[in-house]
XYZ file of N, CA and C in Angstrom:
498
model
N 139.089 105.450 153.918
C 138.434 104.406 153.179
C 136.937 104.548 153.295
N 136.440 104.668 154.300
C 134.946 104.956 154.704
C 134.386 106.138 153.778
N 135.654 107.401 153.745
C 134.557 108.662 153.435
C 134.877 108.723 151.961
N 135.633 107.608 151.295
C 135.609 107.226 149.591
C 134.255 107.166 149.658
N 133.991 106.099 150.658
C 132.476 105.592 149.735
C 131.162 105.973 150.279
N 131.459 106.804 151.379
C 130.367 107.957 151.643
C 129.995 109.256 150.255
N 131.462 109.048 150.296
C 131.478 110.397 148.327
C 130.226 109.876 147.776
N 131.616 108.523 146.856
C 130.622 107.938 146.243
C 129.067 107.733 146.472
N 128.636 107.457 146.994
C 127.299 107.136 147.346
C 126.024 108.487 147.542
N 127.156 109.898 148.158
C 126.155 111.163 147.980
C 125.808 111.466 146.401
N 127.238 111.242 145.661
C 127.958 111.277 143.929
C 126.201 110.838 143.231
N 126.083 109.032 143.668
C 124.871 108.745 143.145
C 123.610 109.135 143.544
N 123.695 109.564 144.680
C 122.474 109.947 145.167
C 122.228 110.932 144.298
N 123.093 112.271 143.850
C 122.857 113.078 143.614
C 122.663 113.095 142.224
N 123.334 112.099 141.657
C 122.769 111.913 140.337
C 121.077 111.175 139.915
N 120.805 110.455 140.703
C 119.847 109.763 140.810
C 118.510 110.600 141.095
N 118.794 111.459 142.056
C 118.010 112.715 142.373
C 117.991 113.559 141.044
N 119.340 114.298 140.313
C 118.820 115.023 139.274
C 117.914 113.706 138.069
N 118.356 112.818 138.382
C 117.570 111.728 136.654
C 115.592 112.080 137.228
N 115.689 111.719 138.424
C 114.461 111.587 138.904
C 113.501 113.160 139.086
N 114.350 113.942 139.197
C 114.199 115.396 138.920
C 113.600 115.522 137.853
N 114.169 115.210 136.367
C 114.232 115.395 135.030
C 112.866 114.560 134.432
N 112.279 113.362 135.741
C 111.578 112.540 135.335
C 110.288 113.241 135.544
N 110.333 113.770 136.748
C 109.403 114.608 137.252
C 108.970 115.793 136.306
N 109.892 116.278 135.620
C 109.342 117.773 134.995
C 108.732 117.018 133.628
N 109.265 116.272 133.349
C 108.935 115.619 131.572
C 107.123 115.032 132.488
N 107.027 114.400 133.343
C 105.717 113.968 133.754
C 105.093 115.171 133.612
N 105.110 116.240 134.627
C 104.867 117.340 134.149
C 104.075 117.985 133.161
N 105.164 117.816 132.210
C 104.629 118.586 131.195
C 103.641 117.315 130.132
N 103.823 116.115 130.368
C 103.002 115.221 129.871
C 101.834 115.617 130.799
N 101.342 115.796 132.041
C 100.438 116.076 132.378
C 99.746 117.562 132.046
N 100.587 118.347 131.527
C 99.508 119.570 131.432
C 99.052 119.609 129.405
N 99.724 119.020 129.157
C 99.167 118.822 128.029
C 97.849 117.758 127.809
N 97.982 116.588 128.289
C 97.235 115.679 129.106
C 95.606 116.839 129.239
N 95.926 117.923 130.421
C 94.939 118.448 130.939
C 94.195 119.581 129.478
N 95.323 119.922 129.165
C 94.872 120.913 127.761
C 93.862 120.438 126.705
N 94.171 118.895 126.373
C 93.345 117.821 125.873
C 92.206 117.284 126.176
N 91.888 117.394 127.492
C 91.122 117.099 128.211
C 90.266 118.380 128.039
N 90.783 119.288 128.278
C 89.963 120.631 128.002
C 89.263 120.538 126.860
N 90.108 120.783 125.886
C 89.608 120.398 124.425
C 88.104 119.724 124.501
N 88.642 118.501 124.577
C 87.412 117.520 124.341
C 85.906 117.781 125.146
N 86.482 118.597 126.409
C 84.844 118.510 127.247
C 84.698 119.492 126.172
N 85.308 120.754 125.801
C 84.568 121.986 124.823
C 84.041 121.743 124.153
N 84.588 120.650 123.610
C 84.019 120.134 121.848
C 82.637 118.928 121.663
N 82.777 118.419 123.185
C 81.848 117.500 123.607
C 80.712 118.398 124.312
N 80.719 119.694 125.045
C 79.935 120.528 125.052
C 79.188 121.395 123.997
N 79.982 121.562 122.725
C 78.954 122.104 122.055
C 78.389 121.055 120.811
N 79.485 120.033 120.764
C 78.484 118.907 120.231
C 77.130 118.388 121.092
N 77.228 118.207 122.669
C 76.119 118.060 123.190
C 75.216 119.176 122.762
N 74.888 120.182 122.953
C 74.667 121.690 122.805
C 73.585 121.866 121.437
N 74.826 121.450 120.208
C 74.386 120.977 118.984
C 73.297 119.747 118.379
N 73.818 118.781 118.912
C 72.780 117.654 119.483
C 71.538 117.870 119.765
N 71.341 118.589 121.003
C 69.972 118.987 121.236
C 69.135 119.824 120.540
N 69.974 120.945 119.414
C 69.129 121.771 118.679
C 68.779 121.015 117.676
N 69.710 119.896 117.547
C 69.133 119.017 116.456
C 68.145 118.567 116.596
N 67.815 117.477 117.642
C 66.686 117.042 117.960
C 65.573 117.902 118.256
N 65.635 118.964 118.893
C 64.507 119.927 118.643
C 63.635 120.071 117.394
N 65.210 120.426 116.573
C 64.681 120.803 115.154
C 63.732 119.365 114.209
N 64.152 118.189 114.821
C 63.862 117.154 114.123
C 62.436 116.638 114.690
N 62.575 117.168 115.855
C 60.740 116.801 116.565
C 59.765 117.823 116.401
N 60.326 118.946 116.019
C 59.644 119.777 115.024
C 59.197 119.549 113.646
N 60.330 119.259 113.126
C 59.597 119.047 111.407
C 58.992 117.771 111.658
N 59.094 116.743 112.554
C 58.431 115.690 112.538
C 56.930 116.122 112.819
N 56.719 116.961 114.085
C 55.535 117.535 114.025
C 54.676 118.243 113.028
N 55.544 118.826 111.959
C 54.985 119.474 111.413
C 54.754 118.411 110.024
N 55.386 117.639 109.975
C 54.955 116.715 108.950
C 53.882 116.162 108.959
N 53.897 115.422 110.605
C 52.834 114.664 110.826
C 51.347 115.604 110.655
N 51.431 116.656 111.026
C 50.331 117.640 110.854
C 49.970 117.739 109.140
N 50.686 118.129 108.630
C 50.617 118.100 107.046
C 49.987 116.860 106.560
N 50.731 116.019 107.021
C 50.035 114.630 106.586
C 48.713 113.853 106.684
N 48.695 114.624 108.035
C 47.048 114.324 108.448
C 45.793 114.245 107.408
N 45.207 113.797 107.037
C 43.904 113.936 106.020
C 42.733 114.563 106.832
N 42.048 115.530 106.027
C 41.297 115.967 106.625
C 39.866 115.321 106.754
N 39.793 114.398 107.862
C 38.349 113.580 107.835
C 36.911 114.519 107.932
N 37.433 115.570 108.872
C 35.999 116.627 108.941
C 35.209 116.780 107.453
N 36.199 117.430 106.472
C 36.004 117.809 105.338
C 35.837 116.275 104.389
N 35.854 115.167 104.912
C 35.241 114.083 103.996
C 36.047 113.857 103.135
N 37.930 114.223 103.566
C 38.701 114.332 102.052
C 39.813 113.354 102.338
N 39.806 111.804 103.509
C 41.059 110.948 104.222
C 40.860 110.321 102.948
N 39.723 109.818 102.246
C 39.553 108.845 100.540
C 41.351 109.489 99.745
N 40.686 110.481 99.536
C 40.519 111.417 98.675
C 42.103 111.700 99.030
N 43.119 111.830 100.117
C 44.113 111.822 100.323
C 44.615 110.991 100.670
N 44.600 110.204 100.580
C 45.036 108.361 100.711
C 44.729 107.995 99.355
N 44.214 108.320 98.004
C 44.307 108.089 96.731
C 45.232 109.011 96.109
N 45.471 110.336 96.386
C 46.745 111.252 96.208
C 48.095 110.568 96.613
N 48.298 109.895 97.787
C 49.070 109.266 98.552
C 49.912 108.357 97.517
N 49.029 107.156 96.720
C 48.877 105.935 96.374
C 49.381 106.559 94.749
N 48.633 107.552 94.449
C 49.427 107.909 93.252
C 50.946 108.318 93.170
N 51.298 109.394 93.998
C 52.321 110.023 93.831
C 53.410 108.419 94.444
N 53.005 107.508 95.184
C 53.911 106.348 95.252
C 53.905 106.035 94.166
N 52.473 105.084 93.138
C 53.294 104.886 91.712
C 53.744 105.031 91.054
N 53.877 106.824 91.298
C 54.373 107.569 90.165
C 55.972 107.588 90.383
N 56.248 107.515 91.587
C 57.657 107.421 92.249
C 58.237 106.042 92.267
N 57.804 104.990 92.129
C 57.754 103.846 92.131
C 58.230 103.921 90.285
N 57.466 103.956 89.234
C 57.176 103.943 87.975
C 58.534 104.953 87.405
N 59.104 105.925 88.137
C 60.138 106.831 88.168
C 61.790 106.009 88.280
N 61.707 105.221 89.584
C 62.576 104.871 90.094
C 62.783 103.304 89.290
N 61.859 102.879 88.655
C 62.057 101.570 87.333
C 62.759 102.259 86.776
N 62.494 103.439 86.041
C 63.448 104.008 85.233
C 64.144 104.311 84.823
N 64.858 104.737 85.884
C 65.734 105.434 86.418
C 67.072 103.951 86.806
N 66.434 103.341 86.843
C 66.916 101.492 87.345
C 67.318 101.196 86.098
N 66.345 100.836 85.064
C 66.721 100.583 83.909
C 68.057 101.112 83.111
N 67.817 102.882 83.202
C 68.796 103.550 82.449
C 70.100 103.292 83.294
N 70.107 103.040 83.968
C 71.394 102.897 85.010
C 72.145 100.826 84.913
N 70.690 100.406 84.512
C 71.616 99.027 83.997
C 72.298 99.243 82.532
N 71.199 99.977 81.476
C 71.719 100.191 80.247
C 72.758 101.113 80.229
N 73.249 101.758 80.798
C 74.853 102.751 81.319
C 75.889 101.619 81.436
N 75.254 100.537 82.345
C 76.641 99.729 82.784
C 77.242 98.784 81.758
N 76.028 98.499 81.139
C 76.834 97.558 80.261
C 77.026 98.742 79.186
N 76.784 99.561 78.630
C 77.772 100.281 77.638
C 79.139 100.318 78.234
N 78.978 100.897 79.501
C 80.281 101.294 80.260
C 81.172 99.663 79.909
N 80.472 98.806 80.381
C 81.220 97.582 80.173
C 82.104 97.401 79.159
N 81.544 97.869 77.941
C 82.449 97.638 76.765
C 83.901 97.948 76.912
N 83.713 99.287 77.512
C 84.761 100.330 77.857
C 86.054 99.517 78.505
N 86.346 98.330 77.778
C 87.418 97.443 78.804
C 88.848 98.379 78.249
N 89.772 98.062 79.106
C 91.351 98.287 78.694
C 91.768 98.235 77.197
N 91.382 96.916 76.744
C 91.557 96.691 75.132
C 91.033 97.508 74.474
N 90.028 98.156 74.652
C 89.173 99.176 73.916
C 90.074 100.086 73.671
N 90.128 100.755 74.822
C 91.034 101.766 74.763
C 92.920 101.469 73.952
N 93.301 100.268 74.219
C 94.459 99.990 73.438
C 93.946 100.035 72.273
N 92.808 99.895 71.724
C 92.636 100.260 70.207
C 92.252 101.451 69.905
N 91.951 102.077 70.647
C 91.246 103.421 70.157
C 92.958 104.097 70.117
N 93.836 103.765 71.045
C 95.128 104.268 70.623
C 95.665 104.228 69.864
N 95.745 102.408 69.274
C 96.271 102.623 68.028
C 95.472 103.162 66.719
N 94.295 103.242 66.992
C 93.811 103.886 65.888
C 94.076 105.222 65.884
N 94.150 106.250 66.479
C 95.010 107.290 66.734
C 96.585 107.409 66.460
N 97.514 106.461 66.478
C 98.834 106.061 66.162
C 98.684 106.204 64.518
N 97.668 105.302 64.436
C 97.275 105.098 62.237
C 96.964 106.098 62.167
N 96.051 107.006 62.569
C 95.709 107.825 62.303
C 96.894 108.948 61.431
N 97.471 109.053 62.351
C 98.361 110.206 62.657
C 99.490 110.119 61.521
N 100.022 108.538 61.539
C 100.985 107.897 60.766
C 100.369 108.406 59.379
N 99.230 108.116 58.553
C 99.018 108.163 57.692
C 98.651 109.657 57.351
N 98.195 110.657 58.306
C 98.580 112.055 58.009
C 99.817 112.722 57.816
N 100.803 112.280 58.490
C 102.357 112.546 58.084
C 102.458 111.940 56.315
N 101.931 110.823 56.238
C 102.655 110.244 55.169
C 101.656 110.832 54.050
N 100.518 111.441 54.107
C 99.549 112.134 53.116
C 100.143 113.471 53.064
N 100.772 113.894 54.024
C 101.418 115.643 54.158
C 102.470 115.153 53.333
N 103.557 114.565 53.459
C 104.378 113.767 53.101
C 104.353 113.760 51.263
N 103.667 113.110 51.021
C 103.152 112.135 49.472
C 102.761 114.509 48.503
N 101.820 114.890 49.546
C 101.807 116.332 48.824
C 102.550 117.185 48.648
N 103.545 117.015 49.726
C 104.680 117.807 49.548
C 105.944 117.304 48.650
N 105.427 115.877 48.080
C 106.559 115.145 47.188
C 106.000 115.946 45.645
N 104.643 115.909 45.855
C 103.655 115.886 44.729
C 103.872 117.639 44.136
N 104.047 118.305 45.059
C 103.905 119.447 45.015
C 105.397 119.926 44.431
N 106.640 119.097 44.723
C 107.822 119.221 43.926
C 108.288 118.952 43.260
N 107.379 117.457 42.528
C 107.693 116.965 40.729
C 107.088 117.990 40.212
N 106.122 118.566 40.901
C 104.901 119.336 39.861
C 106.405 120.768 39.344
N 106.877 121.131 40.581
C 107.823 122.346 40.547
C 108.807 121.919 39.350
N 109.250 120.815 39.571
C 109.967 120.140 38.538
C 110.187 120.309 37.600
N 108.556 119.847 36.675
C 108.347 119.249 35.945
C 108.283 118.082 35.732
N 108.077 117.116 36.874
C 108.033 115.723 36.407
C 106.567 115.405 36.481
N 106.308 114.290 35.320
C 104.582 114.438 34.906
C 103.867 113.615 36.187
N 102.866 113.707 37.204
C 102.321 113.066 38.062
C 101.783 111.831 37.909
N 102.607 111.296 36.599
C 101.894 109.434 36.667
C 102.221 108.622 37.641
N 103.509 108.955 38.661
C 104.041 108.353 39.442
C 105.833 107.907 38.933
N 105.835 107.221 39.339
C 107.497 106.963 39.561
C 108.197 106.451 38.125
N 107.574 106.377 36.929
C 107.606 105.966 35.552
C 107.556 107.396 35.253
N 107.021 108.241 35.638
C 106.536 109.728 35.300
C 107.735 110.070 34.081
N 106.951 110.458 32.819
C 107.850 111.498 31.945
C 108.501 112.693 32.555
N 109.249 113.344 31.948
C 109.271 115.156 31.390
C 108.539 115.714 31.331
N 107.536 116.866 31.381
C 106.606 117.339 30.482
C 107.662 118.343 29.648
N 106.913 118.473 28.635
C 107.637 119.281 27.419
C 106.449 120.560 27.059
N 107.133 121.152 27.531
C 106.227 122.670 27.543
C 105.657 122.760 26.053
N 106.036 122.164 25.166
C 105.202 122.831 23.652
C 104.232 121.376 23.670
N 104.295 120.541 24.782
C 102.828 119.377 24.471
C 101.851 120.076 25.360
N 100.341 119.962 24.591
C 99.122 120.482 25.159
C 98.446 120.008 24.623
C-alpha cells in the first residue's frame, strides 16, 4: 500500500519535472531571441546615434556658413545696401506667395463644382450621347436600304421611284 503511492508520487514528480523541463527550454529560447533583439536595436541605435552626429555637424556647418554669407559687409559701407536687397527679395517672396494663395483659392472652388452630381451628369450625357449615335448609325443604315430599294427618302409616306421620272 505504501509503495502504490511512493510510485505514484515519483510518476508525478517525474512528470512535473519533464512540464518544468519543457518550461525551461521554451524560456530559453524566448530569451535568446529576447537577446538577438536587443542586439538589433543597440546596432541600429548605434548608427542612428553615429548618424545623428554627422547630422548635426553637417547642420552647424551650413549654419556657419550661412551665417557668414549673410553677414553684410560693413567695412565696404554695403550693411544699407544689403538689408535693402534683403527687404526686396522678402516682398518679392511675399508678393509671390499672394499669388500663388490666390490661384490655389481660385482651383478650389472650380474644384468645388466638381460635386458627385456633376459627374452623374456628365455620365448621362455620355449615355445620350452614345444612344443617339447608335440610333444616327441606325436611321443611315435604314436610309442607305430604301435608297437600295428604291423607296423615295420622304420618309415613311415615301413613294416608288420610277426609273423613267427625272
Amino acid at each position: 500500500f505504501g509503495g502504490g503511492r511512493l510510485q505514484e508520487a515519483l510518476r508525478e514528480a517525474r512528470e512535473e519535472l519533464l512540464h518544468k523541463g519543457g518550461q525551461v527550454v521554451e524560456l530559453g529560447t524566448q530569451l535568446q531571441e529576447a537577446l538577438a533583439a536587443a542586439d538589433e536595436a543597440t546596432r541600429r541605435a548605434e548608427v542612428l546615434s553615429a548618424d545623428g552626429g554627422r547630422m548635426a555637424a553637417e547642420l552647424e556647418a551650413a549654419q556657419q556658413r550661412a551665417l557668414h554669407a549673410a553677414q553684410p559687409s560693413l567695412e565696404e559701407g554695403r550693411g544699407g545696401e544689403y538689408a535693402n536687397r534683403l527687404e526686396a527679395a522678402l516682398a518679392q517672396l511675399h508678393t509671390e506667395h499672394e499669388a500663388l494663395r490666390a490661384e490655389r483659392n481660385a482651383l478650389a472652388e472650380e474644384l468645388a463644382a466638381l460635386t458627385p452630381e456633376f459627374f452623374d451628369e456628365v455620365e448621362d450625357l455620355k449615355y445620350n450621347y452614345a444612344q443617339a449615335q447608335a440610333e444616327l448609325e441606325r436611321l443611315e443604315v435604314a436610309r442607305g436600304a430604301a435608297a437600295a430599294s428604291g423607296v423615295d427618302e420622304q420618309g415613311p409616306g415615301g413613294r416608288v421611284r420610277d426609273d423613267h421620272e427625272l
